[in-house]
Amino acid sequence: MNFERIKEKLNILADAAKYDVSCASSGSTRANKNKGLGNSTGMGICHSYTEDGRCVSLLKILLTNHCIYDCAYCVTRRSNDVKRAAFKIQEVVDLTINFYRRNYIEGLFLSSGIFKNPEYTMERLVAVAKKLREEENFNGYIHLKSIPGASDELMYEAGLYADRLSVNIEVPTISGLKLLAPDKKHEDFTKPMLKVKNEIARYRNERKIIRSTPKYAPAGQSTQMIVGASGETDKDIIYSATFYYKKYQMKRVYYSGYVPVLQDSRLPAVGTQVPMLRENRLYQTDWLLRFYGFAVNEILNDAHPNLEVDIDPKLSWALRNLHLFPVDVNKADKHMLARIPGVGMNSVNKILQARKIRKLNWDHLKRIGLALNRAKFFVVCDSRRWEHRDLDAEKIKGMILQTSTGKFRNQYSKQLTLFN
Amino acid sequence: MKPSKTLIYDGSFNGFLTSVFVAFDEKINVADIQKNGQGQNGLFSDTETIFTNVDKAKRVWNGIRSKSYNAITNIYFAFLSEEEGIELLLYTYIQKLMAAKKGKEMDYSDGFVLKISQLARSVGREKHRMEAFVRFQLTKDNIYFANIEPDFDVLPLISKHFRNRYADQQWLIYDVKRRYGIYYDLEGVEIVSLDLNEIYFNRTRKSKVFAEKEYDYQELWNDYFKSTHIKSRINRKLHTQHVPKRYWKYLSEKKEAV
Ligand code: SF4
C-alpha cells in the first residue's frame, strides 16, 4: 500500500463523512462462520469516543467527495472549493479489515458523493461490501448509504451484503428540499426506501418457510434530518420522522444539528451556534414515541409546535397534564409509570419487580434510581405524602429548575439520556 | 455456639465455591473467607485451609443457578471485582438466597442485594469497556497482541467475545496488573502466565517486536480519530467520561495525549 497517499485520502474522506451522525452498529446479528473474521452480536460497541463525545464504532468514510450535485448544506457540494479524493475499492476493503483485526471498529459505514451518476456510484459501494463478505469472509457490520436515484436492482444487491441501508432525507420539508437541494427530487429518496422496505418484508416471509433464506439488511434502514438549516419547527421535524418510521419502517431517524460550513444566503451564517440542545430534545422526543408509548400529538401539536428548551419533553407533557397526576407507584400500570417525569424504563421494570415483594416508599424509590427531584411532584407512594397537591405547573417547573439547573445546562449531548 | 472459623482458599472462583460448600456441609460458623497469603486471620477464630474441589464447586454453582440465573452471574461478576471482603459478602448473599423464596434476589430494595448487583454492574461495565478498548498490535510472529490493565479481573469474562470475533487470527490479551493472559492459537483459548520484560504502551518509539506495517495502521487510526470530531461541538468532559484517562496509555488513538 502507498501509505502517504492512503493517509491523505483517509484524512479528506473521513473529514467529509463526519457530519453524518448515524454511528450505530447494533441491531444485526451475523455469526462468525467457517472460522472467518468478525461476529456481530446485535449489541453495538463504541470503540472510542470523539472529542465531542459521540461514539466511534464504525470506520465512517466517503468513497469519494467528488460530486455532481450542489446541495446547499453539504461540504462536498460541487461548488465548494475543497480538496477532492477517491478511494479504490480494494483500499477501503484493506482499511476495514486491518482496523477490524486490531479491534478499532465494529465495521464500515460507507457513504459517497455522487460521481458520474447515481448508478455508477452505487455500483462501487456495493462492490466494496461484496468483496468484504465474499472474499474476506467478513462478518462485521456494514452500513451502506443508498444513493438517491440508483436502480432497484442495485438496491436489492446492496441489501444482500449490508446490515443497514440508509438514505438521508436531510431536509424535513419538501419546500425546504426544493430550496436547498435543487438537483434532487423527493421521490429519489423515497424510491430506494420503499424498495428496501419491501425486500425486507419479502425476505422475512420467505424465512418463515425456508429457514436457510439469507437475511436482507438485517439491521433495517435509517435516515437523517438536519435540524436548524431551513427554519422548520420541531413539529415539522417530528411529524416527518413519524411518517418515515411508519411508512418505511425506519429503525432509526437521526437528527443532526446543522453545522454551518458554507457561506450561503439560504442558510444560517458560518459561526452560528449548532443547535445541540434542540437536537437533544428531538432525540428525547423520539425515544418517548418509540419506547414510552406516547402519541406524537400529545407532545407536539398546533398549540405546541416547538419543544421547550429548559425542560425535557416528558416533564413538559406532564406539566400540561397535571390532572393525570399524582400516580401511585404501588398501583399504577406500566403505561402510566413510564409517563412519570424522572422515571426511565429501567426504573419502571424495577418498580414492577420490587413492588411484588413490598410496598415502596421514598427510600426504595431512591435506591431504585428514580430522579426524585422531578418524580416527587408526580408520585405518591407508601410514605407520608409529600404535600405537593396544591402546586400549579409554573411552581413545580420553577422548583425543578432550581434544583437542576447545572445538570440541564451541562448535558447537551444526545448520548446522555436526560430523563431516566 | 460453635466457635467461628476463617476459611483459607486458593483465590480461584472454584476455590471460593468449594469453601461455600464446606461451610454449608459442615455447618461452620464462618468468620471470614480469605485468599491464601492474605494473612489477616481473625485473632479469635481458627483457620481451615480449603482445597479446591471442582465437583463440590459445581454443586454449589448448580444449586445457586437453580435458584436464579441472575444471581449466579451477579455472584461471579462481583467475585471478580476483587473487592476487599467480597468473599464474606458473597457468602452472606448466598445464605440469604438459599433461605429465600424464588425471586428474592431480585428485591432491589434490599441493601444487600443492591450492593452485590452494584459490584456486578461495575465489573460488567469494565468487561464491556475492555471489549471496546483492547487494541491489538501485530507482532512479527503474526500474533495480535494487546495489553490491558483493568481495575477488575475481567479476562475470564471477555475470552468468549474475542474468540467468536477473531477466529482466524492468533491473539494474546495480557493483563499487566495480574500478570497473566489469554491466548488463542486458532484452535482454542488457554490461560498463560508470563512475565513480560517490557510493557508495550502506545508510546511513539517503535518496538522491534511488532510488524513494520503495524505502525502505519496505528497512525492511520490515530489520524482517523482526529478527523472524527466536529470542532464546534467539542465537549472534553463528556469525552473523558466515556474514555476514562486510566485507559489512555493503551489506546493507539491517544498516543500524543499520554
Ligand atoms: S448529492 Fe450528497 S454529496 Fe452531493 S452535494 Fe448533495 S448531499 Fe452532498
Short mmCIF file of N, CA, C and O in Angstrom, two decimals, chain B residues 121-170:
data_model
loop_
_atom_site.label_atom_id
_atom_site.label_comp_id
_atom_site.label_asym_id
_atom_site.label_seq_id
_atom_site.Cartn_x
_atom_site.Cartn_y
_atom_site.Cartn_z
N ARG B 121 -22.44 -4.90 38.48
CA ARG B 121 -22.62 -3.95 37.39
C ARG B 121 -21.31 -3.24 37.05
O ARG B 121 -20.99 -3.03 35.89
N SER B 122 -20.55 -2.87 38.07
CA SER B 122 -19.25 -2.22 37.80
C SER B 122 -18.34 -3.15 37.02
O SER B 122 -17.66 -2.73 36.08
N VAL B 123 -18.32 -4.42 37.42
CA VAL B 123 -17.48 -5.37 36.72
C VAL B 123 -17.99 -5.56 35.28
O VAL B 123 -17.21 -5.58 34.33
N GLY B 124 -19.29 -5.64 35.16
CA GLY B 124 -19.89 -5.77 33.83
C GLY B 124 -19.53 -4.59 32.95
O GLY B 124 -19.23 -4.76 31.76
N ARG B 125 -19.52 -3.40 33.53
CA ARG B 125 -19.18 -2.22 32.76
C ARG B 125 -17.74 -2.31 32.27
O ARG B 125 -17.43 -1.99 31.13
N GLU B 126 -16.87 -2.77 33.16
CA GLU B 126 -15.47 -2.84 32.73
C GLU B 126 -15.26 -3.96 31.70
O GLU B 126 -14.46 -3.81 30.79
N LYS B 127 -15.97 -5.03 31.85
CA LYS B 127 -15.92 -6.10 30.83
C LYS B 127 -16.26 -5.49 29.47
O LYS B 127 -15.55 -5.67 28.49
N HIS B 128 -17.34 -4.75 29.46
CA HIS B 128 -17.79 -4.14 28.23
C HIS B 128 -16.75 -3.17 27.69
O HIS B 128 -16.46 -3.13 26.50
N ARG B 129 -16.17 -2.40 28.59
CA ARG B 129 -15.16 -1.43 28.17
C ARG B 129 -13.94 -2.12 27.59
O ARG B 129 -13.33 -1.65 26.64
N MET B 130 -13.57 -3.25 28.20
CA MET B 130 -12.41 -3.96 27.68
C MET B 130 -12.69 -4.52 26.29
O MET B 130 -11.83 -4.55 25.44
N GLU B 131 -13.91 -4.98 26.09
CA GLU B 131 -14.25 -5.47 24.76
C GLU B 131 -14.11 -4.35 23.74
O GLU B 131 -13.77 -4.58 22.59
N ALA B 132 -14.32 -3.14 24.21
CA ALA B 132 -14.20 -1.98 23.32
C ALA B 132 -12.77 -1.49 23.19
O ALA B 132 -12.31 -1.14 22.11
N PHE B 133 -12.04 -1.45 24.29
CA PHE B 133 -10.77 -0.73 24.32
C PHE B 133 -9.52 -1.59 24.14
O PHE B 133 -8.41 -1.07 24.16
N VAL B 134 -9.67 -2.89 23.99
CA VAL B 134 -8.48 -3.69 23.64
C VAL B 134 -7.97 -3.21 22.29
O VAL B 134 -8.75 -3.00 21.36
N ARG B 135 -6.67 -2.95 22.20
CA ARG B 135 -6.08 -2.54 20.92
C ARG B 135 -4.98 -3.54 20.57
O ARG B 135 -3.94 -3.57 21.22
N PHE B 136 -5.25 -4.34 19.57
CA PHE B 136 -4.24 -5.33 19.17
C PHE B 136 -3.14 -4.68 18.35
O PHE B 136 -3.38 -3.78 17.56
N GLN B 137 -1.92 -5.17 18.57
CA GLN B 137 -0.79 -4.76 17.74
C GLN B 137 -0.20 -6.04 17.15
O GLN B 137 0.04 -7.01 17.86
N LEU B 138 0.05 -6.01 15.86
CA LEU B 138 0.52 -7.21 15.18
C LEU B 138 2.02 -7.40 15.39
O LEU B 138 2.82 -6.54 15.04
N THR B 139 2.39 -8.55 15.97
CA THR B 139 3.81 -8.82 16.17
C THR B 139 4.42 -9.46 14.92
O THR B 139 3.71 -9.90 14.03
N LYS B 140 5.75 -9.52 14.90
CA LYS B 140 6.42 -10.14 13.76
C LYS B 140 6.09 -11.62 13.67
O LYS B 140 6.20 -12.22 12.61
N ASP B 141 5.71 -12.23 14.81
CA ASP B 141 5.32 -13.65 14.79
C ASP B 141 3.87 -13.85 14.37
O ASP B 141 3.32 -14.94 14.54
N ASN B 142 3.26 -12.75 13.89
CA ASN B 142 1.89 -12.87 13.41
C ASN B 142 0.86 -13.12 14.51
O ASN B 142 -0.15 -13.79 14.29
N ILE B 143 1.16 -12.61 15.69
CA ILE B 143 0.18 -12.69 16.78
C ILE B 143 -0.34 -11.28 17.05
O ILE B 143 0.44 -10.34 17.14
N TYR B 144 -1.64 -11.16 17.15
CA TYR B 144 -2.21 -9.87 17.52
C TYR B 144 -2.17 -9.77 19.04
O TYR B 144 -2.82 -10.54 19.74
N PHE B 145 -1.40 -8.81 19.53
CA PHE B 145 -1.10 -8.71 20.95
C PHE B 145 -1.71 -7.46 21.57
O PHE B 145 -1.65 -6.38 20.99
N ALA B 146 -2.27 -7.60 22.76
CA ALA B 146 -2.82 -6.42 23.44
C ALA B 146 -2.53 -6.47 24.94
O ALA B 146 -2.61 -7.52 25.56
N ASN B 147 -2.20 -5.32 25.49
CA ASN B 147 -2.09 -5.16 26.94
C ASN B 147 -3.37 -4.55 27.49
O ASN B 147 -3.93 -3.65 26.86
N ILE B 148 -3.78 -5.01 28.65
CA ILE B 148 -4.84 -4.29 29.34
C ILE B 148 -4.46 -4.16 30.81
O ILE B 148 -3.57 -4.87 31.29
N GLU B 149 -5.12 -3.24 31.49
CA GLU B 149 -4.82 -3.03 32.90
C GLU B 149 -6.11 -2.65 33.63
O GLU B 149 -6.24 -1.55 34.15
N PRO B 150 -7.06 -3.56 33.63
CA PRO B 150 -8.38 -3.21 34.18
C PRO B 150 -8.38 -3.18 35.70
O PRO B 150 -7.53 -3.80 36.35
N ASP B 151 -9.32 -2.46 36.27
CA ASP B 151 -9.48 -2.41 37.73
C ASP B 151 -9.90 -3.77 38.26
O ASP B 151 -9.52 -4.18 39.34
N PHE B 152 -10.74 -4.46 37.49
CA PHE B 152 -11.26 -5.76 37.94
C PHE B 152 -10.69 -6.87 37.05
O PHE B 152 -10.24 -6.63 35.94
N ASP B 153 -10.79 -8.09 37.57
CA ASP B 153 -10.19 -9.22 36.86
C ASP B 153 -11.13 -9.73 35.76
O ASP B 153 -11.79 -10.74 35.93
N VAL B 154 -11.17 -9.03 34.63
CA VAL B 154 -12.20 -9.34 33.64
C VAL B 154 -11.77 -10.29 32.51
O VAL B 154 -12.61 -10.67 31.69
N LEU B 155 -10.51 -10.66 32.47
CA LEU B 155 -10.07 -11.55 31.38
C LEU B 155 -10.97 -12.78 31.20
O LEU B 155 -11.33 -13.10 30.07
N PRO B 156 -11.35 -13.46 32.30
CA PRO B 156 -12.20 -14.64 32.10
C PRO B 156 -13.53 -14.30 31.44
O PRO B 156 -14.14 -15.16 30.81
N LEU B 157 -13.94 -13.06 31.59
CA LEU B 157 -15.24 -12.68 31.06
C LEU B 157 -15.22 -12.28 29.59
O LEU B 157 -16.24 -12.29 28.92
N ILE B 158 -14.05 -11.90 29.10
CA ILE B 158 -14.02 -11.39 27.72
C ILE B 158 -13.50 -12.41 26.72
O ILE B 158 -13.53 -12.19 25.52
N SER B 159 -13.05 -13.54 27.23
CA SER B 159 -12.44 -14.54 26.37
C SER B 159 -13.38 -14.99 25.23
O SER B 159 -13.00 -15.04 24.07
N LYS B 160 -14.60 -15.25 25.58
CA LYS B 160 -15.55 -15.75 24.58
C LYS B 160 -15.79 -14.72 23.48
O LYS B 160 -15.83 -15.06 22.29
N HIS B 161 -15.93 -13.49 23.90
CA HIS B 161 -16.18 -12.43 22.94
C HIS B 161 -15.10 -12.39 21.87
O HIS B 161 -15.38 -12.32 20.68
N PHE B 162 -13.86 -12.44 22.31
CA PHE B 162 -12.76 -12.34 21.34
C PHE B 162 -12.57 -13.62 20.53
O PHE B 162 -12.18 -13.57 19.37
N ARG B 163 -12.88 -14.75 21.15
CA ARG B 163 -12.79 -16.00 20.41
C ARG B 163 -13.80 -16.02 19.26
O ARG B 163 -13.48 -16.42 18.15
N ASN B 164 -14.99 -15.56 19.54
CA ASN B 164 -16.00 -15.51 18.48
C ASN B 164 -15.65 -14.54 17.39
O ASN B 164 -15.92 -14.76 16.23
N ARG B 165 -15.05 -13.46 17.79
CA ARG B 165 -14.81 -12.39 16.83
C ARG B 165 -13.59 -12.64 15.98
O ARG B 165 -13.60 -12.41 14.77
N TYR B 166 -12.50 -13.07 16.61
CA TYR B 166 -11.25 -13.21 15.86
C TYR B 166 -10.87 -14.68 15.75
O TYR B 166 -9.89 -15.14 16.34
N ALA B 167 -11.67 -15.41 14.98
CA ALA B 167 -11.46 -16.85 14.87
C ALA B 167 -10.33 -17.19 13.92
O ALA B 167 -9.79 -18.29 13.96
N ASP B 168 -9.96 -16.26 13.05
CA ASP B 168 -8.96 -16.60 12.03
C ASP B 168 -7.61 -15.91 12.26
O ASP B 168 -6.79 -15.83 11.37
N GLN B 169 -7.39 -15.39 13.45
CA GLN B 169 -6.08 -14.79 13.73
C GLN B 169 -5.65 -15.21 15.14
O GLN B 169 -6.47 -15.39 16.02
N GLN B 170 -4.33 -15.38 15.32
CA GLN B 170 -3.83 -15.69 16.66
C GLN B 170 -3.80 -14.42 17.49
O GLN B 170 -3.35 -13.38 17.00
#
